[in-house]
Amino acid sequence: MTKRSLVIALAGNPNCGKTTIFNSLTGARQHVGNYPGVTVEKKEGFVRYKDYEIKVIDLPGTYSLTAYSPDEVVARDVILEEKPDLMVNIVDTSNLERNLYLTVQLKELEVPIVLALNMADVAEAGGIEINYDLFSKLLGLKVVRTVGTKNEGIEDLLEAIIWVAEHKNQVSSRTVRFTEDLENVINEIVENFKNDVAFANWNYPLRWTAIKLLENDKEVVKKIKSLPAGERILELVSRKQEEIQSLLNDDAEMAIIEGRYAFIRGTVKEAVTEKGINKFSFTEAVDKILLNRILGLPIFFGVMWLLFQLTFTLGAPPMEWIESGFTILGEWVGSHMQDGLLKSLVVDGIIAGVGGVIVFLPNILLLFLGIAFLEGTGYMARAAFVMDKIMHRVGLHGKSFVPMLTGFGCNIPAIMATRTLENPKDRLVTILITPLMSCGARLPVYTLLIAAFFPKEVAGNVLFSIYLIGVLLAMLMAKVFRTFIFKGESEPFAMELPLYRIPTLKSVLIHMWERAWLYLKKAGTIILAVSIIMWGLFTFPMVDAQGNEFESAAEQMEQSYAGRIGKAIEPVIAPLGFDWKTGVALVAGFAAKEVVVSTLGTLYSIEDEEALTEEEDTTVKSFAQRAKEQSGYTPFTAYVLMLFTLIYVPCMATIAVIKRETNGWKWPLFTAGYTTVLAWVICFVVYQMGTVFGAV
Amino acid sequence: MSRTLKDLLPGEKAKVIKVLGNGAIRRRMMDMGIVPGVELEMERYAPLGDPVEIKIKGYHLSLRKEEAESVVLE
């Protein structure tokens, strides 16, 4: 028997439990992607119920449907352009008034809606009683009681979906009425549309169009402008806006919003009774401690410390297993293959490349376990509340703290963690500056150079200064980007502090898995491709002009394309005190920053590179010796190299993740460019000043 | 000068008269339920003094002081 197909879209506020309902409906049958042209994530899933194969679109969680936020524009574009058969609007029953504000706007779009009163258990425990029949009648909607976390009401919801789909023409499409003055104005504009041929093919509800024009919605205004009668209509609208202003002493936008809320207040008053139990008692008691003026900050730092430890300390052993696993695999495969180019490609190119992708998985999984927990419980909003003042001062958001902190461990999960920022500008600025947070892979470069060139007594201070410079630069650049690239009106902060609750294990696991999968699929392929290119740069040509093999690894590297690049850029980096060998090392550092030193080791013909990273005294001494003899290194040059390694282009995996998170090549390329220029400028100034003051 | 939400002390309640400004920030505040006639209560200031937390329409909302300043109270 052929299934009948239905397309439904889930809409709801953030924190209304929409994701839990989506997961309950679709289980593992989900697909995550991106809406074209924006960074908004597109989530779809499928559910089979009775005769129906239902496609479920999970819209971004929004409070409203304005043209101000990309999330909201995407949500209403899906509704208007993709025309789902019906909407499921999920509301937090314990917070009805504000949640119903979106419902009213969905009704304005004149699509059939099923309303899911979710988290009904929390509301009932808080003494909220709902007369479902009356509520449904007043709203003109099919209403279902659900508790997503306990899987209650999911079957009822599916029944309601099918009922509405089968009785579309019986479903009331009556939208909310405003005050008489406002209604007259709206009707007059609508009549104007009806008499205009240009509107014969207008794809959107006329009443909604009129309301949006009165609200000065820039997307709708733009669409109207392109019509032949556009100017005339906009003129009419602006006249009507003035009329409202003088009549109500309110601008039209505010009058419409007030009208929506007035309708909601009336509905809730009639159909909902509150017994006066304080539903906030638990949350308020917890917040008295967590947001306490004295304890708030120490608790916040404690939680952040735990998150960091969870991600990187707990993540370290599995990363080592993965690394040694791939080494063993490489050796095993190598021992079964004949020496030659193919073996080198498979072992050093492909296997090492795949290993280089997989190795970040433990960090990503653990960090998102932590983030899913912090978001699910409601603490993430509190963390932003506590930290916002400091972060806002440099043009960031309270929630930017988590990615920046995580950046000290590894920039890759850190940039993925910017997803917690709802605001596109806040998110983008955070992404751009996170690479300046000195990650764990840069640490071995510092420690080796410090051990080789600095006395033990100052080692700690030298290292600390590098980290500090990274943080200061990040803040400076955030301010610069805010002032020059993302200028204009600042973004609204207004953020809900939701009730505390315990997230379900299922939703935490799905969230982790989704992030890991996106990383593997979207970033992993780029990382693998670039690792193979990097392998090629260091492998070819394999013989000299006469066809003879090179005598040593150092000579091979010198003659390779990477070696030639190093020599080509020597004039550019010479003013920083670097020679071509350092240039080659910096090229290699694009693959992963820790290879900067091992590449130098190879060029200095240090046989035992392992001993270099393990900082064995004799090897480090011979490294220092050769760096001094062959590249003219002084402690000062070493310091400038550390600075350069800190600031210049982040590793290719970070670039790949920026590409995935910003949905395009513009921002990853910008990041690569600005960091490299910044590194050069800072190192130039430092090195030249050092030369003047005789530090070299 | 009229009193704004920024001047409200923790524990104090007041009624909204007007939301000043324009554009995304004002719209967002109104969408979140800060409309004329609604009653709100200052819950607390953040440990560093900014942002603030208010109780409105049965939920908790945090606002930066620069946003709170444009909410005119009775």
Tab-separated table of C-alpha atoms in Angstrom, chain A residues 98-469:
chain	number	residue	atom	x	y	z
A	98	ARG	CA	4.912	34.828	25.968
A	99	ASN	CA	4.860	31.531	24.070
A	100	LEU	CA	1.449	32.240	22.556
A	101	TYR	CA	2.825	35.429	21.024
A	102	LEU	CA	4.448	33.284	18.331
A	103	THR	CA	1.214	31.297	17.966
A	104	VAL	CA	-0.686	34.482	17.136
A	105	GLN	CA	1.864	35.338	14.479
A	106	LEU	CA	1.674	31.840	13.007
A	107	LYS	CA	-2.084	32.288	12.757
A	108	GLU	CA	-1.500	35.491	10.816
A	109	LEU	CA	0.231	33.327	8.199
A	110	GLU	CA	-3.065	31.486	7.719
A	111	VAL	CA	-1.703	27.958	7.865
A	112	PRO	CA	-3.399	25.085	9.706
A	113	ILE	CA	-1.868	24.688	13.164
A	114	VAL	CA	-1.801	22.027	15.852
A	115	LEU	CA	-0.890	23.507	19.206
A	116	ALA	CA	1.122	21.291	21.550
A	117	LEU	CA	0.918	22.443	25.162
A	118	ASN	CA	4.256	21.010	26.136
A	119	MET	CA	5.830	20.613	29.572
A	120	ALA	CA	2.271	20.327	30.817
A	121	ASP	CA	3.530	18.432	33.885
A	122	VAL	CA	5.661	21.360	35.015
A	123	ALA	CA	2.742	23.723	34.545
A	124	GLU	CA	0.348	21.461	36.420
A	125	ALA	CA	2.781	21.110	39.297
A	126	GLY	CA	2.893	24.898	39.323
A	127	GLY	CA	-0.881	25.032	39.825
A	128	ILE	CA	-1.808	25.966	36.261
A	129	GLU	CA	-5.118	24.487	35.130
A	130	ILE	CA	-6.283	24.677	31.549
A	131	ASN	CA	-9.758	24.242	30.168
A	132	TYR	CA	-8.597	22.552	26.985
A	133	ASP	CA	-11.930	22.762	25.141
A	134	LEU	CA	-12.400	26.424	25.825
A	135	PHE	CA	-8.767	27.179	25.097
A	136	SER	CA	-9.029	25.377	21.771
A	137	LYS	CA	-12.229	27.229	20.898
A	138	LEU	CA	-10.883	30.660	21.786
A	139	LEU	CA	-7.727	30.138	19.773
A	140	GLY	CA	-9.478	28.327	16.973
A	141	LEU	CA	-6.822	25.612	17.057
A	142	LYS	CA	-6.551	21.907	17.723
A	143	VAL	CA	-4.824	21.628	21.105
A	144	VAL	CA	-2.890	18.648	22.482
A	145	ARG	CA	-1.299	18.128	25.899
A	146	THR	CA	2.292	16.830	25.713
A	147	VAL	CA	5.246	16.121	27.991
A	148	GLY	CA	8.114	15.666	25.570
A	149	THR	CA	10.627	14.516	28.159
A	150	LYS	CA	8.342	11.648	29.210
A	151	ASN	CA	7.065	10.859	25.723
A	152	GLU	CA	3.543	11.695	26.856
A	153	GLY	CA	1.047	12.864	24.270
A	154	ILE	CA	3.208	12.090	21.221
A	155	GLU	CA	0.595	9.648	19.915
A	156	ASP	CA	-2.156	12.234	20.525
A	157	LEU	CA	-0.072	14.776	18.695
A	158	LEU	CA	0.274	12.494	15.673
A	159	GLU	CA	-3.480	11.807	15.723
A	160	ALA	CA	-4.160	15.539	15.831
A	161	ILE	CA	-1.749	16.144	12.937
A	162	ILE	CA	-3.552	13.620	10.782
A	163	TRP	CA	-6.973	14.889	11.816
A	164	VAL	CA	-6.071	18.436	10.867
A	165	ALA	CA	-4.466	17.289	7.612
A	166	GLU	CA	-7.659	15.444	6.686
A	167	HIS	CA	-10.027	18.228	7.750
A	168	LYS	CA	-8.161	21.254	6.503
A	169	ASN	CA	-11.238	23.075	5.290
A	170	GLN	CA	-12.990	22.598	8.623
A	171	VAL	CA	-10.149	24.204	10.475
A	172	SER	CA	-10.781	27.808	11.326
A	173	SER	CA	-8.326	30.150	9.702
A	174	ARG	CA	-9.665	33.135	11.604
A	175	THR	CA	-6.746	35.291	12.649
A	176	VAL	CA	-6.556	37.473	15.703
A	177	ARG	CA	-8.569	40.687	15.586
A	178	PHE	CA	-7.103	43.963	16.734
A	179	THR	CA	-8.857	47.091	17.993
A	180	GLU	CA	-11.389	48.665	15.661
A	181	ASP	CA	-9.131	51.527	14.558
A	182	LEU	CA	-6.376	49.136	13.618
A	183	GLU	CA	-8.764	46.719	11.918
A	184	ASN	CA	-10.132	49.509	9.749
A	185	VAL	CA	-6.677	50.427	8.620
A	186	ILE	CA	-5.702	46.836	7.891
A	187	ASN	CA	-8.903	46.228	5.961
A	188	GLU	CA	-8.447	49.344	3.917
A	189	ILE	CA	-4.958	48.251	2.858
A	190	VAL	CA	-6.200	44.747	2.073
A	191	GLU	CA	-9.015	46.173	-0.083
A	192	ASN	CA	-6.391	48.116	-1.957
A	193	PHE	CA	-4.476	44.905	-2.641
A	194	LYS	CA	-7.612	43.201	-3.876
A	195	ASN	CA	-8.250	45.898	-6.432
A	196	ASP	CA	-4.751	45.731	-7.774
A	197	VAL	CA	-3.863	43.355	-10.591
A	198	ALA	CA	-0.289	43.200	-9.367
A	199	PHE	CA	-1.575	41.186	-6.420
A	200	ALA	CA	-3.240	38.535	-8.548
A	201	ASN	CA	-0.090	36.446	-8.261
A	202	TRP	CA	0.873	37.585	-4.779
A	203	ASN	CA	1.911	34.468	-2.954
A	204	TYR	CA	1.344	35.573	0.614
A	205	PRO	CA	-1.757	36.129	2.742
A	206	LEU	CA	-3.011	39.660	2.077
A	207	ARG	CA	-3.902	40.435	5.678
A	208	TRP	CA	-0.465	39.295	6.812
A	209	THR	CA	1.137	41.463	4.125
A	210	ALA	CA	-0.798	44.495	5.347
A	211	ILE	CA	0.191	43.858	8.978
A	212	LYS	CA	3.847	43.412	8.039
A	213	LEU	CA	3.833	46.651	6.040
A	214	LEU	CA	2.394	48.512	9.000
A	215	GLU	CA	5.178	46.995	11.119
A	216	ASN	CA	7.779	48.271	8.626
A	217	ASP	CA	8.999	44.751	7.968
A	218	LYS	CA	11.944	45.318	5.653
A	219	GLU	CA	11.639	42.029	3.737
A	220	VAL	CA	7.997	42.586	2.888
A	221	VAL	CA	8.604	46.251	2.083
A	222	LYS	CA	11.307	45.132	-0.345
A	223	LYS	CA	8.934	42.686	-2.051
A	224	ILE	CA	6.220	45.332	-2.364
A	225	LYS	CA	8.675	47.837	-3.805
A	226	SER	CA	9.377	45.527	-6.717
A	227	LEU	CA	5.712	45.591	-7.726
A	228	PRO	CA	4.472	48.107	-10.289
A	229	ALA	CA	2.089	49.562	-7.716
A	230	GLY	CA	4.749	49.392	-5.024
A	231	GLU	CA	5.345	53.097	-4.463
A	232	ARG	CA	1.653	53.866	-4.264
A	233	ILE	CA	1.052	51.115	-1.710
A	234	LEU	CA	3.956	52.143	0.489
A	235	GLU	CA	2.690	55.681	0.395
A	236	LEU	CA	-0.728	54.532	1.520
A	237	VAL	CA	0.831	52.499	4.320
A	238	SER	CA	2.881	55.399	5.601
A	239	ARG	CA	-0.207	57.598	5.572
A	240	LYS	CA	-2.056	54.963	7.572
A	241	GLN	CA	0.818	54.686	10.011
A	242	GLU	CA	0.559	58.393	10.688
A	243	GLU	CA	-3.166	58.021	11.137
A	244	ILE	CA	-2.636	55.367	13.780
A	245	GLN	CA	0.013	57.468	15.457
A	246	SER	CA	-2.336	60.416	15.868
A	247	LEU	CA	-5.304	58.216	16.775
A	248	LEU	CA	-3.669	55.928	19.325
A	249	ASN	CA	-0.649	57.949	20.307
A	250	ASP	CA	1.364	54.818	19.548
A	251	ASP	CA	3.294	53.796	16.478
A	252	ALA	CA	1.680	51.099	14.367
A	253	GLU	CA	4.310	48.514	15.201
A	254	MET	CA	3.716	48.867	18.923
A	255	ALA	CA	-0.071	48.971	18.497
A	256	ILE	CA	0.048	45.658	16.624
A	257	ILE	CA	2.261	43.998	19.219
A	258	GLU	CA	0.039	45.300	22.000
A	259	GLY	CA	-2.981	43.966	20.130
A	260	ARG	CA	-1.471	40.494	19.955
A	261	TYR	CA	-0.639	40.501	23.636
A	262	ALA	CA	-4.081	41.854	24.530
A	263	PHE	CA	-5.717	38.955	22.710
A	264	ILE	CA	-3.440	36.494	24.505
A	265	ARG	CA	-4.153	38.028	27.888
A	266	GLY	CA	-7.860	37.703	27.274
A	267	THR	CA	-7.613	34.089	26.154
A	268	VAL	CA	-5.435	33.043	29.049
A	269	LYS	CA	-7.668	34.848	31.525
A	270	GLU	CA	-10.703	32.900	30.335
A	271	ALA	CA	-9.322	29.427	29.851
A	272	VAL	CA	-6.485	29.187	32.334
A	273	THR	CA	-6.625	29.329	36.104
A	274	GLU	CA	-3.600	29.688	38.312
A	275	LYS	CA	-3.772	28.381	41.841
A	276	GLY	CA	-1.103	30.711	43.052
A	277	ILE	CA	1.576	28.088	43.621
A	278	ASN	CA	4.927	29.653	42.843
A	279	LYS	CA	6.223	27.621	39.908
A	280	PHE	CA	9.505	29.467	40.194
A	281	SER	CA	10.283	28.437	43.775
A	282	PHE	CA	12.947	25.887	42.838
A	283	THR	CA	14.561	27.973	40.100
A	284	GLU	CA	14.499	31.090	42.226
A	285	ALA	CA	16.086	29.275	45.154
A	286	VAL	CA	18.855	27.902	42.940
A	287	ASP	CA	19.440	31.285	41.325
A	288	LYS	CA	19.784	32.903	44.739
A	289	ILE	CA	23.007	30.907	44.978
A	290	LEU	CA	24.167	30.595	41.358
A	291	LEU	CA	23.584	34.248	40.537
A	292	ASN	CA	24.546	35.549	43.961
A	293	ARG	CA	26.533	38.780	43.873
A	294	ILE	CA	29.460	37.208	45.689
A	295	LEU	CA	29.174	33.526	44.747
A	296	GLY	CA	28.008	33.993	41.140
A	297	LEU	CA	31.416	34.539	39.581
A	298	PRO	CA	33.374	31.897	41.529
A	299	ILE	CA	30.692	29.317	40.723
A	300	PHE	CA	30.798	30.312	37.067
A	301	PHE	CA	34.575	29.886	36.921
A	302	GLY	CA	34.248	26.566	38.718
A	303	VAL	CA	31.741	25.309	36.144
A	304	MET	CA	33.965	26.500	33.305
A	305	TRP	CA	36.962	24.770	34.864
A	306	LEU	CA	34.980	21.526	35.030
A	307	LEU	CA	33.898	21.905	31.399
A	308	PHE	CA	37.513	22.421	30.345
A	309	GLN	CA	38.733	19.459	32.362
A	310	LEU	CA	35.945	17.264	31.037
A	311	THR	CA	36.818	18.127	27.454
A	312	PHE	CA	40.590	18.075	27.510
A	313	THR	CA	41.784	16.052	30.501
A	314	LEU	CA	39.236	13.311	30.028
A	315	GLY	CA	39.655	13.614	26.261
A	316	ALA	CA	43.445	13.171	26.289
A	317	PRO	CA	43.684	9.366	26.717
A	318	PRO	CA	41.260	8.489	23.893
A	319	MET	CA	43.120	10.951	21.661
A	320	GLU	CA	46.334	9.105	22.411
A	321	TRP	CA	44.663	5.775	21.630
A	322	ILE	CA	43.467	7.129	18.317
A	323	GLU	CA	46.910	8.480	17.485
A	324	SER	CA	48.721	5.276	18.364
A	325	GLY	CA	45.974	3.259	16.687
A	326	PHE	CA	46.563	5.062	13.426
A	327	THR	CA	50.332	4.788	13.824
A	328	ILE	CA	49.996	1.031	14.270
A	329	LEU	CA	47.610	0.835	11.329
A	330	GLY	CA	50.054	2.827	9.214
A	331	GLU	CA	52.924	0.562	10.167
A	332	TRP	CA	50.907	-2.569	9.529
A	333	VAL	CA	49.716	-1.377	6.138
A	334	GLY	CA	53.250	-0.153	5.369
A	335	SER	CA	54.740	-3.528	6.141
A	336	HIS	CA	52.371	-5.140	3.632
A	337	MET	CA	53.114	-2.735	0.836
A	338	GLN	CA	56.076	-2.286	-1.408
A	339	ASP	CA	58.183	0.776	-0.800
A	340	GLY	CA	57.351	3.593	-3.101
A	341	LEU	CA	55.041	6.438	-3.861
A	342	LEU	CA	51.800	4.512	-3.331
A	343	LYS	CA	52.905	3.358	0.096
A	344	SER	CA	53.924	6.867	1.043
A	345	LEU	CA	50.566	8.202	-0.152
A	346	VAL	CA	48.564	5.572	1.735
A	347	VAL	CA	50.572	5.660	4.951
A	348	ASP	CA	51.731	9.273	5.261
A	349	GLY	CA	48.961	10.887	3.244
A	350	ILE	CA	45.680	9.034	3.668
A	351	ILE	CA	46.011	7.088	6.919
A	352	ALA	CA	47.718	9.971	8.672
A	353	GLY	CA	45.107	12.336	7.241
A	354	VAL	CA	42.134	10.271	8.414
A	355	GLY	CA	43.815	9.930	11.792
A	356	GLY	CA	44.207	13.689	11.874
A	357	VAL	CA	40.444	14.052	11.405
A	358	ILE	CA	39.335	11.397	13.888
A	359	VAL	CA	41.735	12.525	16.600
A	360	PHE	CA	39.565	15.552	17.438
A	361	LEU	CA	36.447	13.474	18.018
A	362	PRO	CA	36.953	12.845	21.764
A	363	ASN	CA	37.228	16.603	22.401
A	364	ILE	CA	34.191	17.381	20.287
A	365	LEU	CA	32.031	14.666	21.848
A	366	LEU	CA	32.985	15.587	25.404
A	367	LEU	CA	32.645	19.326	24.904
A	368	PHE	CA	29.194	18.932	23.407
A	369	LEU	CA	28.229	16.554	26.189
A	370	GLY	CA	29.080	19.397	28.556
A	371	ILE	CA	27.411	22.091	26.463
A	372	ALA	CA	24.242	20.038	25.916
A	373	PHE	CA	24.057	19.572	29.675
A	374	LEU	CA	24.648	23.253	30.434
A	375	GLU	CA	22.082	24.330	27.867
A	376	GLY	CA	19.593	21.643	28.806
A	377	THR	CA	19.647	22.523	32.473
A	378	GLY	CA	19.364	26.245	31.807
A	379	TYR	CA	22.755	27.207	33.242
A	380	MET	CA	24.184	28.423	29.924
A	381	ALA	CA	21.896	31.471	29.982
A	382	ARG	CA	23.035	32.163	33.554
A	383	ALA	CA	26.676	31.884	32.524
A	384	ALA	CA	26.037	34.530	29.876
A	385	PHE	CA	24.219	36.657	32.476
A	386	VAL	CA	27.203	36.543	34.830
A	387	MET	CA	29.889	37.161	32.202
A	388	ASP	CA	28.180	39.553	29.826
A	389	LYS	CA	29.451	42.782	31.319
A	390	ILE	CA	33.104	41.919	30.739
A	391	MET	CA	32.553	40.376	27.329
A	392	HIS	CA	30.248	43.131	26.121
A	393	ARG	CA	32.893	45.727	26.848
A	394	VAL	CA	34.995	44.381	23.969
A	395	GLY	CA	31.993	43.866	21.730
A	396	LEU	CA	31.362	40.216	22.528
A	397	HIS	CA	28.484	38.427	24.254
A	398	GLY	CA	28.390	36.656	27.624
A	399	LYS	CA	28.113	33.367	25.753
A	400	SER	CA	31.370	34.054	23.848
A	401	PHE	CA	33.218	32.982	26.945
A	402	VAL	CA	32.716	29.255	26.445
A	403	PRO	CA	34.233	29.104	22.946
A	404	MET	CA	37.108	31.376	23.954
A	405	LEU	CA	37.954	29.290	26.987
A	406	THR	CA	37.670	26.064	25.004
A	407	GLY	CA	40.035	27.602	22.475
A	408	PHE	CA	42.875	27.142	24.947
A	409	GLY	CA	42.419	23.403	24.552
A	410	CYS	CA	41.657	23.218	20.860
A	411	ASN	CA	40.229	25.755	18.416
A	412	ILE	CA	38.185	23.169	16.528
A	413	PRO	CA	35.571	22.273	19.174
A	414	ALA	CA	35.805	25.906	20.323
A	415	ILE	CA	34.602	27.246	17.002
A	416	MET	CA	31.882	24.622	16.890
A	417	ALA	CA	30.813	25.799	20.357
A	418	THR	CA	29.932	29.249	18.966
A	419	ARG	CA	26.625	27.633	17.974
A	420	THR	CA	25.396	28.553	21.450
A	421	LEU	CA	25.390	32.204	20.340
A	422	GLU	CA	22.041	32.970	18.745
A	423	ASN	CA	23.067	36.258	17.254
A	424	PRO	CA	24.864	35.958	13.891
A	425	LYS	CA	27.149	38.962	14.457
A	426	ASP	CA	28.093	37.903	17.973
A	427	ARG	CA	28.758	34.406	16.670
A	428	LEU	CA	30.871	35.582	13.762
A	429	VAL	CA	33.054	37.914	15.836
A	430	THR	CA	33.614	35.099	18.321
A	431	ILE	CA	34.578	32.714	15.516
A	432	LEU	CA	37.046	35.227	14.074
A	433	ILE	CA	38.924	35.813	17.321
A	434	THR	CA	38.895	32.311	18.792
A	435	PRO	CA	42.015	31.232	16.823
A	436	LEU	CA	44.000	33.775	18.859
A	437	MET	CA	43.387	31.709	21.953
A	438	SER	CA	46.546	29.654	22.180
A	439	CYS	CA	45.557	26.018	21.702
A	440	GLY	CA	47.212	22.895	23.073
A	441	ALA	CA	48.951	22.112	19.784
A	442	ARG	CA	50.944	25.337	19.988
A	443	LEU	CA	52.209	24.512	23.462
A	444	PRO	CA	54.907	21.998	22.369
A	445	VAL	CA	56.326	24.674	20.049
A	446	TYR	CA	56.637	27.097	22.967
A	447	THR	CA	58.023	24.605	25.449
A	448	LEU	CA	60.690	23.360	23.082
A	449	LEU	CA	61.793	26.848	22.075
A	450	ILE	CA	61.759	27.998	25.695
A	451	ALA	CA	63.751	24.962	26.833
A	452	ALA	CA	66.249	25.550	24.025
A	453	PHE	CA	66.747	29.291	24.410
A	454	PHE	CA	65.675	30.466	27.853
A	455	PRO	CA	66.980	29.788	31.352
A	456	LYS	CA	64.651	27.785	33.581
A	457	GLU	CA	64.000	30.727	35.923
A	458	VAL	CA	62.153	32.774	33.301
A	459	ALA	CA	60.503	29.887	31.425
A	460	GLY	CA	57.156	30.302	33.206
A	461	ASN	CA	56.988	34.037	32.582
A	462	VAL	CA	57.900	33.692	28.926
A	463	LEU	CA	55.175	31.116	28.399
A	464	PHE	CA	52.611	33.149	30.312
A	465	SER	CA	53.382	36.247	28.266
A	466	ILE	CA	52.547	34.373	25.043
A	467	TYR	CA	49.145	33.255	26.320
A	468	LEU	CA	48.416	36.726	27.635
A	469	ILE	CA	49.314	38.359	24.330
